[in-house]
Coordinates of C-alpha atoms and ligand atoms in Angstrom, one line a residue:
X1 CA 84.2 78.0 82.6
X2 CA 84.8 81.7 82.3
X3 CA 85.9 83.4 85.8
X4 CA 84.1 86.2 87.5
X5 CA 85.3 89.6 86.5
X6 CA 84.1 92.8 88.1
X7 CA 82.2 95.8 86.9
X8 CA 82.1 99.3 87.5
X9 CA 85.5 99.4 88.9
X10 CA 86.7 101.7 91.5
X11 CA 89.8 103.8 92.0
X12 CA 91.2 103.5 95.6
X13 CA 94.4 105.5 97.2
X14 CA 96.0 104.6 100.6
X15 CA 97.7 107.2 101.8
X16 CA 99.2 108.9 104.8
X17 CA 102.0 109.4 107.3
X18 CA 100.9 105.9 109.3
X19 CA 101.9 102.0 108.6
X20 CA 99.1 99.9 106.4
X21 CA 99.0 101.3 102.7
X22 CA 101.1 98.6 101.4
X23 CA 99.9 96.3 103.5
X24 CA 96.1 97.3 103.0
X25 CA 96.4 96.8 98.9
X26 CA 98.2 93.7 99.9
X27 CA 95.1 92.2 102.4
X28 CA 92.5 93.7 99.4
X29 CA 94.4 91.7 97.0
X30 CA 94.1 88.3 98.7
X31 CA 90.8 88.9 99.3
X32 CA 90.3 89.6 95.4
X33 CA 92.4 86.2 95.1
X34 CA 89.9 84.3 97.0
X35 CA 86.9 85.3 95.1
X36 CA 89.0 84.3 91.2
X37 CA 90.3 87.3 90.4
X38 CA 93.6 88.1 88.9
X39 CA 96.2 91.3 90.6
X40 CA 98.8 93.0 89.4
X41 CA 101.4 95.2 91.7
X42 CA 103.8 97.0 90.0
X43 CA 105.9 97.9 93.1
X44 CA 107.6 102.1 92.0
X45 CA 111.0 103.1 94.2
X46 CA 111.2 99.5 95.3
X47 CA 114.1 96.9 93.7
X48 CA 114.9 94.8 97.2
X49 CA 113.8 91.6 97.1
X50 CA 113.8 91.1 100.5
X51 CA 109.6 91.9 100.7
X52 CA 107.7 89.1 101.8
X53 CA 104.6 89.4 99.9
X54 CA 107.0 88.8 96.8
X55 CA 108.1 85.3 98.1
X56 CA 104.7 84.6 99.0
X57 CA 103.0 85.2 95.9
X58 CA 105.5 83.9 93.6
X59 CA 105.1 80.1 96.3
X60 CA 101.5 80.3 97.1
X61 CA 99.8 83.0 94.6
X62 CA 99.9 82.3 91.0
X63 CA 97.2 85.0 90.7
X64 CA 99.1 87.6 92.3
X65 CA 101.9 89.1 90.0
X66 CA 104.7 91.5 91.9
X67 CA 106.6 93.6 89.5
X68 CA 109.5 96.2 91.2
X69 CA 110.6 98.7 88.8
X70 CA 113.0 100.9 91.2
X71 CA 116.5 100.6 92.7
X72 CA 117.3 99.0 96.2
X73 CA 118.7 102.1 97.6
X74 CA 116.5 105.0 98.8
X75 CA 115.3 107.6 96.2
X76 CA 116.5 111.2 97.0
X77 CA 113.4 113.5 96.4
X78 CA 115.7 116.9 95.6
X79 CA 118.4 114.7 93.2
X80 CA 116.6 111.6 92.1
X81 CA 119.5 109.7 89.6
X82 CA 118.7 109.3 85.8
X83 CA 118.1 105.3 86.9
X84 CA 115.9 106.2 89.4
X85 CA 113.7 108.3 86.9
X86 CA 114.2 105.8 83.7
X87 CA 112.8 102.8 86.5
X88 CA 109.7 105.0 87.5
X89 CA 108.8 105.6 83.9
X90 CA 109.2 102.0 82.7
X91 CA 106.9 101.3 85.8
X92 CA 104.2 103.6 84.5
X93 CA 104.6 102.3 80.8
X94 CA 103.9 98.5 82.0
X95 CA 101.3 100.0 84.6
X96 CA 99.7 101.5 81.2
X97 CA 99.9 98.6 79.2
X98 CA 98.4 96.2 81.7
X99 CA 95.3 98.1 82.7
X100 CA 95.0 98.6 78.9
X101 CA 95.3 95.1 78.1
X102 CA 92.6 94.4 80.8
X103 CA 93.6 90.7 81.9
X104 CA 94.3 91.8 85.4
X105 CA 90.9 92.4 87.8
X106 CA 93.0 94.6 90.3
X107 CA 96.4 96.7 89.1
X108 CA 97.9 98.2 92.6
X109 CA 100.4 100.8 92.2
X110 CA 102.5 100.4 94.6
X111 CA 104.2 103.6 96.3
X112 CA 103.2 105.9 92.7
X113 CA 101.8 109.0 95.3
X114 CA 105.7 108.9 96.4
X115 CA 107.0 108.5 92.8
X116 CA 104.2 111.3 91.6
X117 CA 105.3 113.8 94.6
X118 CA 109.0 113.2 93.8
X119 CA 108.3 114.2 90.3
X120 CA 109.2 110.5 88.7
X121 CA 106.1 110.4 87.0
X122 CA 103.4 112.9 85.5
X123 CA 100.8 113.5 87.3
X124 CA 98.7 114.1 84.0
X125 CA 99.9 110.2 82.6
X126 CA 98.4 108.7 86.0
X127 CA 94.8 110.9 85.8
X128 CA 95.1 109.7 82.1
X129 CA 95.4 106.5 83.0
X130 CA 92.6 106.7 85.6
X131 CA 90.3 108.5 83.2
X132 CA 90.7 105.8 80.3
X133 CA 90.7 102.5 82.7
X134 CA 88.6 99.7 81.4
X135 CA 85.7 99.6 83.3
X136 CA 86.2 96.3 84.9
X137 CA 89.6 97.1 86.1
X138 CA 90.3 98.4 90.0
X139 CA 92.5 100.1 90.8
X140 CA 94.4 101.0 93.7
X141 CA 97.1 104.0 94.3
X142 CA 99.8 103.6 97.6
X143 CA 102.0 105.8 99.0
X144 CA 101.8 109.1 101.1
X145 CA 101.9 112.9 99.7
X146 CA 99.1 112.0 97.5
X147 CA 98.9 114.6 94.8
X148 CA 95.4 116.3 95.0
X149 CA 94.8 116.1 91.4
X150 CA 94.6 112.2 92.3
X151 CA 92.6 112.7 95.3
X152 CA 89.8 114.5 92.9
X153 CA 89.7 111.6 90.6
X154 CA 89.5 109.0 93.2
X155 CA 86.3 107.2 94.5
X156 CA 87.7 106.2 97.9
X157 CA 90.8 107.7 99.7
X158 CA 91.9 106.5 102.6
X159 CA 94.4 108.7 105.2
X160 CA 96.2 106.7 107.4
X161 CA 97.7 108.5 110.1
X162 CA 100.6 108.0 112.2
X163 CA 99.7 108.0 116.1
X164 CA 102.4 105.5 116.9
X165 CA 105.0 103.2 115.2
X166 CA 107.9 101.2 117.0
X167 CA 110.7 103.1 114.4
X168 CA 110.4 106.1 117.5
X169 CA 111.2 103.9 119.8
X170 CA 114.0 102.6 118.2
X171 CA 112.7 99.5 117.1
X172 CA 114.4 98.9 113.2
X173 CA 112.6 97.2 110.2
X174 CA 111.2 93.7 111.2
X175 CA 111.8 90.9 108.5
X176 CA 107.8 89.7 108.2
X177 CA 105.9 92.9 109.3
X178 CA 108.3 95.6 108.0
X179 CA 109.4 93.8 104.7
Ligands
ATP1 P1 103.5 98.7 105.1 O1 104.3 98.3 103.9 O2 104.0 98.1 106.3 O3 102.0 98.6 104.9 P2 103.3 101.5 104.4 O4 103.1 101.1 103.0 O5 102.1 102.1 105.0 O6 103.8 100.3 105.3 P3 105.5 103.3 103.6 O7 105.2 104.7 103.7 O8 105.4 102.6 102.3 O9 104.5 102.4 104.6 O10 106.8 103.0 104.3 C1 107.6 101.8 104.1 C2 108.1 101.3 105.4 O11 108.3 102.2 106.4 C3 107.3 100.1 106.0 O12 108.2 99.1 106.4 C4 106.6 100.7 107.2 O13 106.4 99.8 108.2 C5 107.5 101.8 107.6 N1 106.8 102.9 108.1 C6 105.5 103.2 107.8 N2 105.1 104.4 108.5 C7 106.2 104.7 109.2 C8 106.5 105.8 110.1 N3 105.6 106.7 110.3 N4 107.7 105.9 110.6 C9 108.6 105.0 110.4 N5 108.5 104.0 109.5 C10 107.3 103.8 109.0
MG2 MG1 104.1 101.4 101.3

């Protein structure tokens, strides 16, 4: 029997100074799950293994594939390193090449409005890409500093804003709700 695919795909970004853009492709991704469909995250500026949702869909979610293409240690926006740069754009090629192929319902790109502000990436490759999408392929776009360009080509944008988060208070990263 042939699985439900979708059509007339959208293009969501979650964006914004507050916590929940990972987290947000993350819940619309299980929901996807739950209906059949396939996901792809192709995680940019990330390389520790130490998330969660990577242990948790390679146990419990064979239709949710987690690729990192980034370093553990954090990016610098002024002096990224040549590996830094070389991880980003290997992340955008198999980005490419598996909306392309069209086999995945919903491709998240994880943390790309960081990678696209830090100049990683082109901003003209990602409208490409969002331009020439199959039709039946979502897609979703994480990170803050969304580039505007993006924000035109979008169908739904989403700001989510910082009014509190424990870090101020001097609460560090919590293993399940941080990472
Ligand atoms: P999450 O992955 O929890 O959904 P996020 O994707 O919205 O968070 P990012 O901007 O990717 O957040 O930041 C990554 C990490 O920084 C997350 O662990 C998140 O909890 C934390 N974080 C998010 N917003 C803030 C903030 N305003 N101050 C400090 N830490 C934050
Ligand atoms: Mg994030």
């Amino acid at each position: 029997m042939s699985r439900p695919r979708l059509n007339k795909s959208l293009v969501q970004v979650y964006t914004g100074n507050g916590k929940g853009k990972t987290t947000a492709a993350l819940g619309q991704a299980l929901r996807a799950i739950g209906h059949g469909y396939k996901v792809f995250m192709l995680q940019f500026m990330k390389g520790s293994k130490e998330y969660g949702e990577l242990q948790a869909a390679e146990k419990y979610l064979p239709s949710l594939i987690i690729v990192q293409s980034g370093l553990e240690t954090f990016v610098s926006k002024e002096n990224p390193s040549q590996a830094d740069i070389d991880l980003a754009r290997q992340g955008l090629s198999t980005a490419q090449k598996v909306i392309r192929e069209g086999h995945y319902d919903l491709v998240i790109l994880d943390e790309i409005n960081v990678a696209l502000d830090f100049n990683l990436v082109d901003v003209e490759e990602v409208l490409n890409l969002i331009k020439t999408k199959p039709d039946h392929v979502e897609l979703i776009l994480t990170g803050r500093y969304v580039p505007r360009k993006i924000v035109e080509h979008a169908d739904l944008v989403s700001d989510v804003t910082l009014v509190k988060h424990p870090y101020y208070q001097g609460v560090p990263a919590r293993k399940g709700i941080e990472y």
